[in-house]
PDB file of C-alpha atoms in Angstrom:
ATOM      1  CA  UNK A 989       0.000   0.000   0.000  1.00 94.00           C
ATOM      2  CA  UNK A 990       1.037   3.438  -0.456  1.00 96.00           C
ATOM      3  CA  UNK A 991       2.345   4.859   2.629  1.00 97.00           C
ATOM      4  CA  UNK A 992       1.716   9.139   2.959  1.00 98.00           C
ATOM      5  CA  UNK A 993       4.195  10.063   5.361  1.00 98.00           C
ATOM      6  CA  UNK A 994       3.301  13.701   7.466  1.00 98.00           C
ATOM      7  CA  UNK A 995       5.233  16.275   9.050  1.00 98.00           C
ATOM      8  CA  UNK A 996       4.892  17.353  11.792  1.00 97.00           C
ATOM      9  CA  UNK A 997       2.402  15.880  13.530  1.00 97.00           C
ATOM     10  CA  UNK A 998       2.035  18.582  15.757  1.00 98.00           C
ATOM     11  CA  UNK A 999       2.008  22.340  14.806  1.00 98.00           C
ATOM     12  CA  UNK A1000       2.001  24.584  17.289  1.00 98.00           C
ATOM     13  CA  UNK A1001       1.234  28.215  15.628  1.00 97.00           C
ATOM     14  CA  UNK A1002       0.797  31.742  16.440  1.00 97.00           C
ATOM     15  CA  UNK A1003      -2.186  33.516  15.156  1.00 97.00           C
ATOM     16  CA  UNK A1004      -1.694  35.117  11.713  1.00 97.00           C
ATOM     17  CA  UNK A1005       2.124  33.156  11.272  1.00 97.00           C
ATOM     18  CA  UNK A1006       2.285  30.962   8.342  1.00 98.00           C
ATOM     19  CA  UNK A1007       2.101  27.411   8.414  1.00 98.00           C
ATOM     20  CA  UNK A1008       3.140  24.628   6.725  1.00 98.00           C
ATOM     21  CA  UNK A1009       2.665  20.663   6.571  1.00 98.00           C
ATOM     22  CA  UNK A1010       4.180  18.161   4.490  1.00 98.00           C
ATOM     23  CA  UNK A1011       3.109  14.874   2.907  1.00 98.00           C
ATOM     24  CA  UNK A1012       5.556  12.313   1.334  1.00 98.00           C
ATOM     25  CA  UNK A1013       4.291   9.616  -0.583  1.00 97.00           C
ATOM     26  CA  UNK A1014       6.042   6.384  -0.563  1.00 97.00           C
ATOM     27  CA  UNK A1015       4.916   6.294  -4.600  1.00 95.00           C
ATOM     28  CA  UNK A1016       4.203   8.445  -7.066  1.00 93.00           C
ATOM     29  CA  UNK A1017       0.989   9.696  -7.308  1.00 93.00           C
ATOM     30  CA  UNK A1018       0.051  10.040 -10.860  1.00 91.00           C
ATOM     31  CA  UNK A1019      -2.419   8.220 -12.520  1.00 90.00           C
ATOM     32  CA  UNK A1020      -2.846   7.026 -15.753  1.00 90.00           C
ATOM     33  CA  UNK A1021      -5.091  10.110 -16.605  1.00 90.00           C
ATOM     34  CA  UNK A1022      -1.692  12.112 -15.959  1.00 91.00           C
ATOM     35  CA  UNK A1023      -3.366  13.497 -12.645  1.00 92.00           C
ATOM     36  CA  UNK A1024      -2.233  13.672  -9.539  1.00 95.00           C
ATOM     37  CA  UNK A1025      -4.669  12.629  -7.048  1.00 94.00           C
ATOM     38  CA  UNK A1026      -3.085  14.130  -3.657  1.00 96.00           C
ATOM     39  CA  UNK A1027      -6.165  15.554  -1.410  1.00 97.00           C
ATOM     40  CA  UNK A1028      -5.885  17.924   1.728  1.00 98.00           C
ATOM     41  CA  UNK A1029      -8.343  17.974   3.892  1.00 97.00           C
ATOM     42  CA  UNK A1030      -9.369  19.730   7.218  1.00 98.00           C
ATOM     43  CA  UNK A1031     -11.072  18.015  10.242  1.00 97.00           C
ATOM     44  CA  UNK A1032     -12.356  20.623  12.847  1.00 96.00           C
ATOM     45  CA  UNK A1033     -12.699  18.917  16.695  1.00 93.00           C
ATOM     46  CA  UNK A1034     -16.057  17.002  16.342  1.00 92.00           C
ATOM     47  CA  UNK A1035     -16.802  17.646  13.007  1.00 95.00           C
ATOM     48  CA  UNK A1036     -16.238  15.138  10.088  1.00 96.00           C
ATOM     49  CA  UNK A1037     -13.301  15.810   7.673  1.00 96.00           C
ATOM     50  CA  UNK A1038     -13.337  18.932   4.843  1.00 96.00           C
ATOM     51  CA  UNK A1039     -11.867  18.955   1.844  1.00 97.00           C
ATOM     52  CA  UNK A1040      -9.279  22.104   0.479  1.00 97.00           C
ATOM     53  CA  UNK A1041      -7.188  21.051  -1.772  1.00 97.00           C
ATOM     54  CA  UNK A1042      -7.630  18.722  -4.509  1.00 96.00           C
ATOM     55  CA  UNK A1043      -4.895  17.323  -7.506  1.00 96.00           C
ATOM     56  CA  UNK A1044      -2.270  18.764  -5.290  1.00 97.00           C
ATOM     57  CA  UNK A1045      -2.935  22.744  -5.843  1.00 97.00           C
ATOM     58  CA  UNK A1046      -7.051  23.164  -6.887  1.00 97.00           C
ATOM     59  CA  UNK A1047      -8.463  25.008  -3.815  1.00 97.00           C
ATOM     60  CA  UNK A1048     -12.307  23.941  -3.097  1.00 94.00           C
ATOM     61  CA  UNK A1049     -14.609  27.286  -3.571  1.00 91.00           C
ATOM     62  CA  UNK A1050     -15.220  26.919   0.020  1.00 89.00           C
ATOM     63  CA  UNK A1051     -11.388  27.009   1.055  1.00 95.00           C
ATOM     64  CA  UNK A1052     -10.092  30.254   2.541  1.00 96.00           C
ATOM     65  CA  UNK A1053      -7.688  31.727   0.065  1.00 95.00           C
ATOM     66  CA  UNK A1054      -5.062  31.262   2.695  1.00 97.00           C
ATOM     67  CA  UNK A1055      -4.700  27.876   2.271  1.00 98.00           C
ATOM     68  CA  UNK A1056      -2.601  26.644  -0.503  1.00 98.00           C
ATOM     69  CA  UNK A1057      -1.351  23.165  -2.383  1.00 98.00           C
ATOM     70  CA  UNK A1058       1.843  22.496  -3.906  1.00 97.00           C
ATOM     71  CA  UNK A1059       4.319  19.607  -5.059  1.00 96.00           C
ATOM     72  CA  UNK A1060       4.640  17.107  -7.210  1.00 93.00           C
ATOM     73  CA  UNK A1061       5.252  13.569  -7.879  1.00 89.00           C
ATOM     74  CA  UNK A1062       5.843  11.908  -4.127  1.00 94.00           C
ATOM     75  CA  UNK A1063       6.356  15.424  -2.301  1.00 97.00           C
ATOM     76  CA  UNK A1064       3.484  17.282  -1.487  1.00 98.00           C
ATOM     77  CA  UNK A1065       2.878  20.228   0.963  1.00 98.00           C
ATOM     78  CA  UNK A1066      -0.741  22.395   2.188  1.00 98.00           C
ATOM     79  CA  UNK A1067       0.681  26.242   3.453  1.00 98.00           C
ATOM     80  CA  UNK A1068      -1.448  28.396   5.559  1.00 98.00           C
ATOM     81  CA  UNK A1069      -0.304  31.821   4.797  1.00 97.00           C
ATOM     82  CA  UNK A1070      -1.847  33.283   8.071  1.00 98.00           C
ATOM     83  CA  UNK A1071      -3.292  31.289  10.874  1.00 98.00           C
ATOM     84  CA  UNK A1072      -6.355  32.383  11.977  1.00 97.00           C
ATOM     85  CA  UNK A1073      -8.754  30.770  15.404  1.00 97.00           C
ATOM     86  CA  UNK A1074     -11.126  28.781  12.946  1.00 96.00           C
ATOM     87  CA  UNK A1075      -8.085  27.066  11.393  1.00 97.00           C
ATOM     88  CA  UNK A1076      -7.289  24.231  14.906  1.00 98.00           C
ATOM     89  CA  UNK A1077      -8.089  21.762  13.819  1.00 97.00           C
ATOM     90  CA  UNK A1078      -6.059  17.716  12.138  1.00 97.00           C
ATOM     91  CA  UNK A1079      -5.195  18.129   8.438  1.00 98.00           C
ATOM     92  CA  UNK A1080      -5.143  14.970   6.375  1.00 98.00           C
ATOM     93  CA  UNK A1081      -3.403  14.419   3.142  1.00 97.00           C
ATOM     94  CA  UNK A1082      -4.827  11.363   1.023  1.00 97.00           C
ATOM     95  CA  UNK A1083      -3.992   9.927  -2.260  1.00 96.00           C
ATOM     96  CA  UNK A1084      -6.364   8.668  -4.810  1.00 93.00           C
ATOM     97  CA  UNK A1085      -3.932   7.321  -7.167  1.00 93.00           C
ATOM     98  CA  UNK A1086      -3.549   3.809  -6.243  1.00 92.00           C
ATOM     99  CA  UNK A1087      -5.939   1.277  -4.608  1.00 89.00           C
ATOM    100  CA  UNK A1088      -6.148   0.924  -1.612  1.00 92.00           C
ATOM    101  CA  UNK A1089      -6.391   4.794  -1.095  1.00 94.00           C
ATOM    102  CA  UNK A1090      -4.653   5.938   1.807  1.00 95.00           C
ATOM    103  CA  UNK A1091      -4.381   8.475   4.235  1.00 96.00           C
ATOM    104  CA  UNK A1092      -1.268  10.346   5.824  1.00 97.00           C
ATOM    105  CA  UNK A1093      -1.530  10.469   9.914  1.00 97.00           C
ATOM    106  CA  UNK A1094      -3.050  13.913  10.024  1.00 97.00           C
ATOM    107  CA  UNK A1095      -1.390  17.151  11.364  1.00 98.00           C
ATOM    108  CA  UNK A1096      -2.781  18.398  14.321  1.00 97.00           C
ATOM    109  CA  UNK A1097      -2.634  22.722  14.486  1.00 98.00           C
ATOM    110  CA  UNK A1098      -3.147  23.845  17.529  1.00 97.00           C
ATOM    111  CA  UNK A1099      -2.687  27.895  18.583  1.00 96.00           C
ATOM    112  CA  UNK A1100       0.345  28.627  20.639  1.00 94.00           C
TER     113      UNK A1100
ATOM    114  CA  UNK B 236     -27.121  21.614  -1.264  1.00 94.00           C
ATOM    115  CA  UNK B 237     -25.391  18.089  -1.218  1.00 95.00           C
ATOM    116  CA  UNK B 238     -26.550  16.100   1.734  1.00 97.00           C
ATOM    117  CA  UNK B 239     -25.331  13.029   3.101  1.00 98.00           C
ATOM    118  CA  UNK B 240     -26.861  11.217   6.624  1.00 98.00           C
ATOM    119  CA  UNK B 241     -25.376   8.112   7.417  1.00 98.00           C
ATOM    120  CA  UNK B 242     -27.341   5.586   9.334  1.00 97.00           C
ATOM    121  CA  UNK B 243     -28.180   2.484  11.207  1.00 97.00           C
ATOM    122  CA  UNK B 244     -25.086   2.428  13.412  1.00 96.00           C
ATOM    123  CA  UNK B 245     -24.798   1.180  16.859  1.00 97.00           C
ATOM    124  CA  UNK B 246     -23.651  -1.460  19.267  1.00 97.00           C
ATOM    125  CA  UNK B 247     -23.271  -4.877  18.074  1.00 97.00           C
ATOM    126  CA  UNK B 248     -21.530  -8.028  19.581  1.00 97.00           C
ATOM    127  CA  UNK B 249     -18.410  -9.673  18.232  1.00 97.00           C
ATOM    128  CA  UNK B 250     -19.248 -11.806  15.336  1.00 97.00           C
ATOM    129  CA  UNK B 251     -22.453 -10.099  14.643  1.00 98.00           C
ATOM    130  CA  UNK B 252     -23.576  -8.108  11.534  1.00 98.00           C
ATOM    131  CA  UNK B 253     -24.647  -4.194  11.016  1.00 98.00           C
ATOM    132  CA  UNK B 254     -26.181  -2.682   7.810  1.00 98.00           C
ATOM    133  CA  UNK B 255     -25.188   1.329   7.531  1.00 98.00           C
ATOM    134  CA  UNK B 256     -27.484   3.202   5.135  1.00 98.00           C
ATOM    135  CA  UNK B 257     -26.506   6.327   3.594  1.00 98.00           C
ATOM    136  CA  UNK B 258     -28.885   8.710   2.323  1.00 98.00           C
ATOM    137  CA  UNK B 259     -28.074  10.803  -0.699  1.00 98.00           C
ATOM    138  CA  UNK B 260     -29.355  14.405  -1.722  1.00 97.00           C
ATOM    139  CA  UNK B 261     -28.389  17.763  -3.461  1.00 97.00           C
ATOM    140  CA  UNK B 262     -27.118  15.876  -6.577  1.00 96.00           C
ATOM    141  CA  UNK B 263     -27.856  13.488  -9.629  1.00 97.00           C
ATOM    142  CA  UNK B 264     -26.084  10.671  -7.174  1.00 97.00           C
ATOM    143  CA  UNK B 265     -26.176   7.785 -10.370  1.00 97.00           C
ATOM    144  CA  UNK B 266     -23.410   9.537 -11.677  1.00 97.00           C
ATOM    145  CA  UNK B 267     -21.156   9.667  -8.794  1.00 96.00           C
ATOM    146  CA  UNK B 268     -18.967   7.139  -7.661  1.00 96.00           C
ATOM    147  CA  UNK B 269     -19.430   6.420  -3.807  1.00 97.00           C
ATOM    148  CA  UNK B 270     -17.185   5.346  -0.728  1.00 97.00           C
ATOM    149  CA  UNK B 271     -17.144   4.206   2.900  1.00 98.00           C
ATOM    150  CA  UNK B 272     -14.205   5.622   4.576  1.00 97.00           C
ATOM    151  CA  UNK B 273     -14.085   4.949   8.968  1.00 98.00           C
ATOM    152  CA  UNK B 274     -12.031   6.905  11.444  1.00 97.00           C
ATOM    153  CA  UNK B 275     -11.624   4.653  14.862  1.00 94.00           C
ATOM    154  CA  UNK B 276     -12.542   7.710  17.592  1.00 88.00           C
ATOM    155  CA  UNK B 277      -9.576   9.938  18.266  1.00 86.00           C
ATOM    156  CA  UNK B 278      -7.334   8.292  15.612  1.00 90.00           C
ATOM    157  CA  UNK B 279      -6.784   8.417  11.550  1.00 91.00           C
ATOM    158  CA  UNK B 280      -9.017   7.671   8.083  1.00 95.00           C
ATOM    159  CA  UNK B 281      -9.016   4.690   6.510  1.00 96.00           C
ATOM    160  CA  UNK B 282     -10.674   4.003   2.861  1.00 94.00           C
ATOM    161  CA  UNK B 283     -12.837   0.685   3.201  1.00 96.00           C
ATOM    162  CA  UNK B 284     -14.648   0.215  -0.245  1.00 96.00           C
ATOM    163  CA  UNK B 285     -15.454   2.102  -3.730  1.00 95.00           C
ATOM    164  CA  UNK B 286     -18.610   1.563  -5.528  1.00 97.00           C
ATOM    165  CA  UNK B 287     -19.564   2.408  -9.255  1.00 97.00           C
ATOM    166  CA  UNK B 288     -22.248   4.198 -10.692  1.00 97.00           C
ATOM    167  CA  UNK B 289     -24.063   1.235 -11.496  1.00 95.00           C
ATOM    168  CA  UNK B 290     -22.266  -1.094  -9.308  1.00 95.00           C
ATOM    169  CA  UNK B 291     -20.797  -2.493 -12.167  1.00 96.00           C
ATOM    170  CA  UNK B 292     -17.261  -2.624  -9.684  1.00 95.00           C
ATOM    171  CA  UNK B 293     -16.559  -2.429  -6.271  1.00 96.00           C
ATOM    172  CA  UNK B 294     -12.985  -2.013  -4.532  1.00 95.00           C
ATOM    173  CA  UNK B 295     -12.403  -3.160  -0.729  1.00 96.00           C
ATOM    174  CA  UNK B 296      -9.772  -2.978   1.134  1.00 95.00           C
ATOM    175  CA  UNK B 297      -8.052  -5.886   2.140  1.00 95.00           C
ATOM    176  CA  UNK B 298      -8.935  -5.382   6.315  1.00 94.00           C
ATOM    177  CA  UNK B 299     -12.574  -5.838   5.687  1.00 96.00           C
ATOM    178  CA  UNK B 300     -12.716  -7.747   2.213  1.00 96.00           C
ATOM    179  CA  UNK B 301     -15.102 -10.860   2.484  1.00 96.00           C
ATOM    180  CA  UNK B 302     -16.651  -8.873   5.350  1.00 98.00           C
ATOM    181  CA  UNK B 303     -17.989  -5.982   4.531  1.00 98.00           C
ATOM    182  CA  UNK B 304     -20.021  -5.759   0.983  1.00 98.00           C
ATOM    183  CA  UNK B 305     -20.872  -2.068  -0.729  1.00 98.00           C
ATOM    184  CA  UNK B 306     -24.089  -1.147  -2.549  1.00 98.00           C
ATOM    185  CA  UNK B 307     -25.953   0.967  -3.925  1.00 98.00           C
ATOM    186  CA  UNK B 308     -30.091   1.578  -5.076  1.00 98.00           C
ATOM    187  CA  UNK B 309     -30.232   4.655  -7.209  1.00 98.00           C
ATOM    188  CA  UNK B 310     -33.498   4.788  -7.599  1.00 97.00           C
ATOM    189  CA  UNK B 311     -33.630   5.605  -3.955  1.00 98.00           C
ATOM    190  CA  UNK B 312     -30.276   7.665  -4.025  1.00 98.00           C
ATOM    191  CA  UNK B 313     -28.834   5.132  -1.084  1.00 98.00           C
ATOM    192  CA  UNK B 314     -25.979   3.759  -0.498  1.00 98.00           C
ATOM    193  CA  UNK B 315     -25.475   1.071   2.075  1.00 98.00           C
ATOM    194  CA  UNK B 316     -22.272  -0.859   3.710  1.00 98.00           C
ATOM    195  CA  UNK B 317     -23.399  -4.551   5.467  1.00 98.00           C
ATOM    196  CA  UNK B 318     -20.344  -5.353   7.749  1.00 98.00           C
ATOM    197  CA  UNK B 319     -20.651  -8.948   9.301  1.00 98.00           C
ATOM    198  CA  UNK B 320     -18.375 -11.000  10.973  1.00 97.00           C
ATOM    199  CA  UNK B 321     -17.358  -7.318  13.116  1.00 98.00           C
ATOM    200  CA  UNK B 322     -14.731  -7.596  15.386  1.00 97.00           C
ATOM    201  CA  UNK B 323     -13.656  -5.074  17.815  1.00 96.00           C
ATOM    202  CA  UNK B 324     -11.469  -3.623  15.813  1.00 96.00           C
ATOM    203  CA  UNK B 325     -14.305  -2.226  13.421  1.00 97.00           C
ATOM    204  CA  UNK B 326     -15.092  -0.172  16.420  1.00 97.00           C
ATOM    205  CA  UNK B 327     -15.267   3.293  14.502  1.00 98.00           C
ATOM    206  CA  UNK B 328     -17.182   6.282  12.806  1.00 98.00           C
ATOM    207  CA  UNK B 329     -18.227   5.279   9.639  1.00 98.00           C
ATOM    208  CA  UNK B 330     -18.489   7.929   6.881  1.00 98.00           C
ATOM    209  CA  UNK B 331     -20.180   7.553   3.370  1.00 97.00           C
ATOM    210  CA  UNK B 332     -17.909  10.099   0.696  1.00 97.00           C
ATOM    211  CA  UNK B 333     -18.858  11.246  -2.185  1.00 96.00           C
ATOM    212  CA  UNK B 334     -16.432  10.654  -5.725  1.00 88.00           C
ATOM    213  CA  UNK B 335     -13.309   8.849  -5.095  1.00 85.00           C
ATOM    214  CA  UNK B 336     -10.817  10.160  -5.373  1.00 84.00           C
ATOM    215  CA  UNK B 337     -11.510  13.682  -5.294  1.00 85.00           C
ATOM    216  CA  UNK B 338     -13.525  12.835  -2.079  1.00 91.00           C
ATOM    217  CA  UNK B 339     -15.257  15.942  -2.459  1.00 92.00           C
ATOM    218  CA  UNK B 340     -18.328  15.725   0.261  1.00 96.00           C
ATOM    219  CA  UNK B 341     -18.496  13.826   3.580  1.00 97.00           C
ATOM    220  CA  UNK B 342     -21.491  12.797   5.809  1.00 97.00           C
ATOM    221  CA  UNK B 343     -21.753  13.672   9.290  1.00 97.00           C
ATOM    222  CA  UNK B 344     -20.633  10.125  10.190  1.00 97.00           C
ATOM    223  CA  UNK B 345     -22.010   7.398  12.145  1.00 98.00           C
ATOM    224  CA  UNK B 346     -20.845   5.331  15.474  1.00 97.00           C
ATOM    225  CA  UNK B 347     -20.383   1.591  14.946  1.00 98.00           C
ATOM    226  CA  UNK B 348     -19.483  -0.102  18.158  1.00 98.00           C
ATOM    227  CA  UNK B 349     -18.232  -3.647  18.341  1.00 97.00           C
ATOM    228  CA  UNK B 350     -18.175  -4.802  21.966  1.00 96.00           C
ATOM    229  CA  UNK B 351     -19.768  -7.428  24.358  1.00 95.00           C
TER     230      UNK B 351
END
């Protein structure tokens, strides 16, 4: 199975600092369509998981224009360009490339 | 507004058998692909089973293959997951996705609890 390593798994973060989290895939993650199928998503405490990024770098119409998605290949990363309240929370990267789909361990933010 | 309420969760005893129902709304749902993903409480995701428009394949994952079976009616825009043979293990929330792999829209989840 493909194995999404993240780091770290714990970011502590002052409001409005940037943040960043990576994912490294233990594969590549392009698929025969030529896509890359690396997902971020966001899970607030008690609430079920939210996707923001999708194919590495599209940003869901929902997603704060703070958050962003780059990388390529098995190296992957989700930036947070200013940290706001609303943004604690575990961020998950998954990859849809290669069955079974799998999940990185999630990132928890936390404010400092 | 896409909807999607998971259902039929519970406690069940080792060995015995749960049928999760996921209710579908907001969107033409026969043209989506579907998934069950489950998160055990306080720890990660894991990706359990993929399901075709018209159930023409399905994709398990080998922890509950033989186990668990995926489908679909979508004439009632449901999707369901029957898990028998649970162990403790299975102990989790259970969430129905929307369009693997994007994974674009979640349910609220439901509590499956495998204990005696």
């Amino acid at each position: 199975d493909v194995v999404l390593t993240q780091s770290p798994l714990s970011l502590p973060v002052t409001l409005g600092q940037p943040a960043s989290i990576s994912c490294r895939s233990s594969q590549s993650l392009v698929y025969t369509d030529g896509y890359t199928y690396l997902t971020w998503f966001q899970q607030r405490p008690g609430q079920s998981p939210r996707r923001l990024i999708y194919k590495v770098s599209k940003r869901d119409s929902g997603a704060p224009d703070r958050f962003s998605g780059s990388g390529s290949g098995t190296d992957f990363t989700l930036k947070i360009s200013r940290v706001e309240a609303e943004d604690v929370g575990v961020y998950y990267c998954a990859q849809g490339a290669v069955w079974p789909y799998t999940f990185g361990q999630g990132t928890k933010l936390e404010i400092k | 507004e896409v909807q999607l309420v998971e259902s039929g969760g519970g406690l069940v005893q080792p060995g015995g058998s749960l049928r999760l129902s996921c209710a579908a709304s907001g969107f033409t749902f026969s043209r989506y692909w579907m998934s069950w993903v489950r998160q055990v409480p306080g720890k990660g995701l894991e990706w359990l089973a993929n399901i075709h428009q018209n159930a023409s394949e399905k994709y398990y994952v080998a922890s509950v293959e033989g186990r668990f079976t995926i489908s679909r009616d979508n004439s009632k825009n449901s999707l369901s997951l029957q898990m028998n043979s649970l162990r403790r293990e299975d102990t989790a929330v259970y969430y129905c996705v929307r369009d693997p792999p994007k994974f674009d829209f979640w349910g609220q989840g439901i509590l499956v609890t495998v204990s005696s």
